[in-house]
mmCIF file of C-alpha atoms in Angstrom:
data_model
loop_
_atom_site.group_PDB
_atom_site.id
_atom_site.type_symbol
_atom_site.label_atom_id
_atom_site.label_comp_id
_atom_site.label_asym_id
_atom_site.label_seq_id
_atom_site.Cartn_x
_atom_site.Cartn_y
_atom_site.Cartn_z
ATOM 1 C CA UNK A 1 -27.355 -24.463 -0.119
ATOM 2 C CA UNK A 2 -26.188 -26.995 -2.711
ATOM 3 C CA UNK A 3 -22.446 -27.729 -3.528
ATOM 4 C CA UNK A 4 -22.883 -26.790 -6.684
ATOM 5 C CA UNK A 5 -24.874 -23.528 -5.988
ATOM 6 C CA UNK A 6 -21.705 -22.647 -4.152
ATOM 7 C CA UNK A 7 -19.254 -23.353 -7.049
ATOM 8 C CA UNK A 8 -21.831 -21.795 -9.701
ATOM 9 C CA UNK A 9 -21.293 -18.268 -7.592
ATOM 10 C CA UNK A 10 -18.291 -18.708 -7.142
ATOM 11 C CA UNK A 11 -17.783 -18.939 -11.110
ATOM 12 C CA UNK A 12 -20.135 -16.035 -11.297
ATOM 13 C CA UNK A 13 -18.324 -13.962 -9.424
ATOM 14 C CA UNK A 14 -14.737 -14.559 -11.256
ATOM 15 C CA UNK A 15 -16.840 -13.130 -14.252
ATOM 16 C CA UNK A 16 -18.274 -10.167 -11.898
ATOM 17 C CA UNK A 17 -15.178 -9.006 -10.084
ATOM 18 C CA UNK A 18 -12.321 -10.279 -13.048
ATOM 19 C CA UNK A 19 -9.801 -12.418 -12.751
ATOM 20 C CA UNK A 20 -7.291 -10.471 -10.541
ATOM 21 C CA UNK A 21 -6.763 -8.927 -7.043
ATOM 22 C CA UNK A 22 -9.207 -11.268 -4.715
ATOM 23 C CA UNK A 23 -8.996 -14.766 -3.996
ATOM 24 C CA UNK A 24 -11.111 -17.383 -2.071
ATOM 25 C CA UNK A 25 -10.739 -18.620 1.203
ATOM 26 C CA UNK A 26 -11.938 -20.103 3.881
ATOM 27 C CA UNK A 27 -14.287 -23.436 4.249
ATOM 28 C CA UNK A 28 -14.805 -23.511 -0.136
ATOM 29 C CA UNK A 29 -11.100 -23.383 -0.024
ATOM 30 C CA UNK A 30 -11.193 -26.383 2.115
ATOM 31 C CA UNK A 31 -13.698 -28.210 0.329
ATOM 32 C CA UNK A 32 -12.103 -27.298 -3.048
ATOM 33 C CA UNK A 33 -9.224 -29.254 -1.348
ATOM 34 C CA UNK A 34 -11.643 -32.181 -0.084
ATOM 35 C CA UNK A 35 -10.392 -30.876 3.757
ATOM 36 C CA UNK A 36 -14.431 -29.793 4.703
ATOM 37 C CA UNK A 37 -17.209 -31.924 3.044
ATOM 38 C CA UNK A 38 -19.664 -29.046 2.991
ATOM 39 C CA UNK A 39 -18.570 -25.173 2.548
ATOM 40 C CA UNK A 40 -21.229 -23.241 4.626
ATOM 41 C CA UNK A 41 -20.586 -19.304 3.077
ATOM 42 C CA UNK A 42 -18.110 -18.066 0.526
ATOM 43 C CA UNK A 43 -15.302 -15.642 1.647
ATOM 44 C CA UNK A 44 -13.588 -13.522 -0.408
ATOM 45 C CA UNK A 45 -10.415 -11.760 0.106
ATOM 46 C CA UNK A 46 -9.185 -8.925 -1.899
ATOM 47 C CA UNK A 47 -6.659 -5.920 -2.054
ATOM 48 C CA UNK A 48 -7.626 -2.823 -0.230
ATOM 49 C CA UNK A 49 -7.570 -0.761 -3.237
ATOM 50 C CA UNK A 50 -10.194 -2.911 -4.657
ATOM 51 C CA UNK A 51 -12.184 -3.464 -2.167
ATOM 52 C CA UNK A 52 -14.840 -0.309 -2.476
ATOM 53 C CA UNK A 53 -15.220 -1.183 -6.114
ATOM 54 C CA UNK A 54 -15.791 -4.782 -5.060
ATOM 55 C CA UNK A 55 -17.991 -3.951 -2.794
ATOM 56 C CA UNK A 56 -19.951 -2.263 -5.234
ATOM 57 C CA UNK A 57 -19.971 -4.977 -8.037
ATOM 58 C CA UNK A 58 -20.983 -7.676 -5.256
ATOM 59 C CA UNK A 59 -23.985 -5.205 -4.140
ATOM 60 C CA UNK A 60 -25.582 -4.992 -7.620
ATOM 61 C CA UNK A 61 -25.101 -9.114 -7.618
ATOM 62 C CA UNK A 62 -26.202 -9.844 -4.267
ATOM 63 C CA UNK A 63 -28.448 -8.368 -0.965
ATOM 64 C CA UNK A 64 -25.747 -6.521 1.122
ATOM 65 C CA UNK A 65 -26.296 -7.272 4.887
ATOM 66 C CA UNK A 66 -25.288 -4.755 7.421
ATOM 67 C CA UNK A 67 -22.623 -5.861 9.987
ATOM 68 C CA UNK A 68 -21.915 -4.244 13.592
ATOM 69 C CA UNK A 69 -19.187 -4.081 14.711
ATOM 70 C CA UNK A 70 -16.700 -7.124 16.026
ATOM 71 C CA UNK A 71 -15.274 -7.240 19.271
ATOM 72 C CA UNK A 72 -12.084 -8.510 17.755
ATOM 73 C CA UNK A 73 -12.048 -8.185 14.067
ATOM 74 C CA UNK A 74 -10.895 -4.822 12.693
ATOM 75 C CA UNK A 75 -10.475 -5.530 8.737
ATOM 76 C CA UNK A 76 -10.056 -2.288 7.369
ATOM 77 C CA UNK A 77 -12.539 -3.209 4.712
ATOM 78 C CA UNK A 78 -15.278 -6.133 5.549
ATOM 79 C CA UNK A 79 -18.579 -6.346 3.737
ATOM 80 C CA UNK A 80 -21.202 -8.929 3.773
ATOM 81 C CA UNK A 81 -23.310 -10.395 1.287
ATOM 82 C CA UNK A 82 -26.914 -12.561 0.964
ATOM 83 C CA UNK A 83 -27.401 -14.491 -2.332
ATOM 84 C CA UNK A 84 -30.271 -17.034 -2.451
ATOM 85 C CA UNK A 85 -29.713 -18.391 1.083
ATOM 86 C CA UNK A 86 -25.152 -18.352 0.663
ATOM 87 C CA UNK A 87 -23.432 -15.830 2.909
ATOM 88 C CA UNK A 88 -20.432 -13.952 0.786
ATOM 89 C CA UNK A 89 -17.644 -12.441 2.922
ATOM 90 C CA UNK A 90 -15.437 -9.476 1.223
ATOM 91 C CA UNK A 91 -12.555 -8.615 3.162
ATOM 92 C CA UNK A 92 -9.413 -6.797 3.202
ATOM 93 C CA UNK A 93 -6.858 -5.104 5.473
ATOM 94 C CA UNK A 94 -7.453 -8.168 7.858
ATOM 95 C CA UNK A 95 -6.934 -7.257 11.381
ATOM 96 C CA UNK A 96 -7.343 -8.842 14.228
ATOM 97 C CA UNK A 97 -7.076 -7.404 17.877
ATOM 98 C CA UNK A 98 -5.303 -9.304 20.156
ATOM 99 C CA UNK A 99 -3.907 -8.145 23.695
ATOM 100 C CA UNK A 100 -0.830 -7.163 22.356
ATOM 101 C CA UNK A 101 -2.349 -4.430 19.933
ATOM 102 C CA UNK A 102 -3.841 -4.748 16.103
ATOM 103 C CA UNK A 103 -2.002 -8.725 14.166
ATOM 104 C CA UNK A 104 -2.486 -7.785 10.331
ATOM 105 C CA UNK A 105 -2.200 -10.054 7.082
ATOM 106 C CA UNK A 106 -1.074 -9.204 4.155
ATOM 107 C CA UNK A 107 -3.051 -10.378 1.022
ATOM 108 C CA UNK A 108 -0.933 -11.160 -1.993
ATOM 109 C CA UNK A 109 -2.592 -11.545 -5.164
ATOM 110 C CA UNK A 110 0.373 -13.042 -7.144
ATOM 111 C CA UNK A 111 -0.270 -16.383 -4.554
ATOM 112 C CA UNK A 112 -3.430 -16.989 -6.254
ATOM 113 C CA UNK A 113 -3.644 -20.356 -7.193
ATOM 114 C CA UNK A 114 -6.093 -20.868 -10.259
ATOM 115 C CA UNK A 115 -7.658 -24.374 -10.237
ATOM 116 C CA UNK A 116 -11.553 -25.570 -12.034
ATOM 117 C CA UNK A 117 -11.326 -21.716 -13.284
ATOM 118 C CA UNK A 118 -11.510 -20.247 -9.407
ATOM 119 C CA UNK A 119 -9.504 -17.949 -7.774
ATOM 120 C CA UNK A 120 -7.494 -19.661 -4.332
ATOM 121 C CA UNK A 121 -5.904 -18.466 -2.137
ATOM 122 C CA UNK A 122 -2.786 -20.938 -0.185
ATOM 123 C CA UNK A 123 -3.769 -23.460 2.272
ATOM 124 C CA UNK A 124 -0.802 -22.027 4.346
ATOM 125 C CA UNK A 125 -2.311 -17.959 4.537
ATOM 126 C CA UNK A 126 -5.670 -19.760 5.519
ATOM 127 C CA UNK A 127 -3.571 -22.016 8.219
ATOM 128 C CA UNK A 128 -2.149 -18.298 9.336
ATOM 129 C CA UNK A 129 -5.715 -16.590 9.328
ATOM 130 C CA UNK A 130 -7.421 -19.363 11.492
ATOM 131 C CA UNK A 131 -4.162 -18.781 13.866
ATOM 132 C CA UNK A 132 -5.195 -14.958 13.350
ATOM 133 C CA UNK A 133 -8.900 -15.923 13.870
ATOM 134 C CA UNK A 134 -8.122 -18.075 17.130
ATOM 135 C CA UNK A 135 -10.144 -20.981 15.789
ATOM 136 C CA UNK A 136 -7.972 -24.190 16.315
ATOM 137 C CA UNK A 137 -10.155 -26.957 14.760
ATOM 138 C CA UNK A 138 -9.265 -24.917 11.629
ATOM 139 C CA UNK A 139 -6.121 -24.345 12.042
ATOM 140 C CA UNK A 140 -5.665 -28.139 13.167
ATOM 141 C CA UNK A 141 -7.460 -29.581 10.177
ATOM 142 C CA UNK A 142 -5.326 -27.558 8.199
ATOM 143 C CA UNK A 143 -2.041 -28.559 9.850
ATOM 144 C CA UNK A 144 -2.736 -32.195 9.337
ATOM 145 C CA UNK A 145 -3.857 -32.052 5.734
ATOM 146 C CA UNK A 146 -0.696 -29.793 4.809
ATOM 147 C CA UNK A 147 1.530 -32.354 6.879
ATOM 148 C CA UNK A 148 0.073 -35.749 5.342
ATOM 149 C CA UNK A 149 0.275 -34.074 1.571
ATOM 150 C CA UNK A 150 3.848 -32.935 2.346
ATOM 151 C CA UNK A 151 4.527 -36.367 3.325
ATOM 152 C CA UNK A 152 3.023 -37.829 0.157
ATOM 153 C CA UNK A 153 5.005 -34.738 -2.303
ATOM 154 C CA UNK A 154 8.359 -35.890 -0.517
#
């Protein structure tokens, strides 16, 4: 899938799903941010209110894939999506099981960050969903690039 193809749904879908409650995330947030050189799928992460009627738009726009369940992930809303070859994530009510019982976090749509006319979620609730997620190259790319661009703000 093409860097562009990427952005161009990603544009598409700000006209699909509107302008409010959902945000992007994960490695097109990174690349939007130059952090990951290549995005590999698009996720999306929205309020739970929305998320049914989101799910709905996205499945007239692209193939909805069926999903089993995760060992460890218990979003209460999680859909996925196939559009010419890019993999589109829909989530909300992120949970995540950990020995301790159910870790949650909370999406807040007033934290979207509008840049090239996208929808972004903050570096810093991605750093806390790869800590979530348990996957530490993330949340180590993420630590240094927030630390270095602190540095270079201060």
């Amino acid at each position: 899938m093409q860097q562009t193809d990427i952005k161009q749904v990603a544009t598409e879908l700000v006209q699909l799903l509107g302008p409010t409650d959902w945000a992007i995330g994960g490695s097109f947030l990174l690349q939007c941010y130059g952090i990951e050189p290549q995005a590999r799928d698009l996720d999306l992460v929205c309020t739970l209110e929305r998320f049914e009627q989101f799910k709905a738009l996205l499945s007239q726009y692209a193939h909805l894939v069926p999903v089993s369940l995760h060992p460890i992930y218990r979003s209460k809303g999680f859909a996925r999506f196939r559009k010419n070859g890019l993999e589109i994530e829909l989530m909300a009510g992120i949970q995540v099981l950990k020995d301790d019982g159910l870790q949650g976090f909370e999406f807040l749509p007033e934290k979207t960050s509008w840049q090239q006319g996208l929808p972004l979620m903050q570096l810093s609730d991605w750093l806390e969903l790869y800590q979530l997620f348990e996957r530490p190259k993330r949340v180590r790319q993420l630590q240094n690039y927030l630390t270095t661009t602190d540095d270079i703000e201060h």
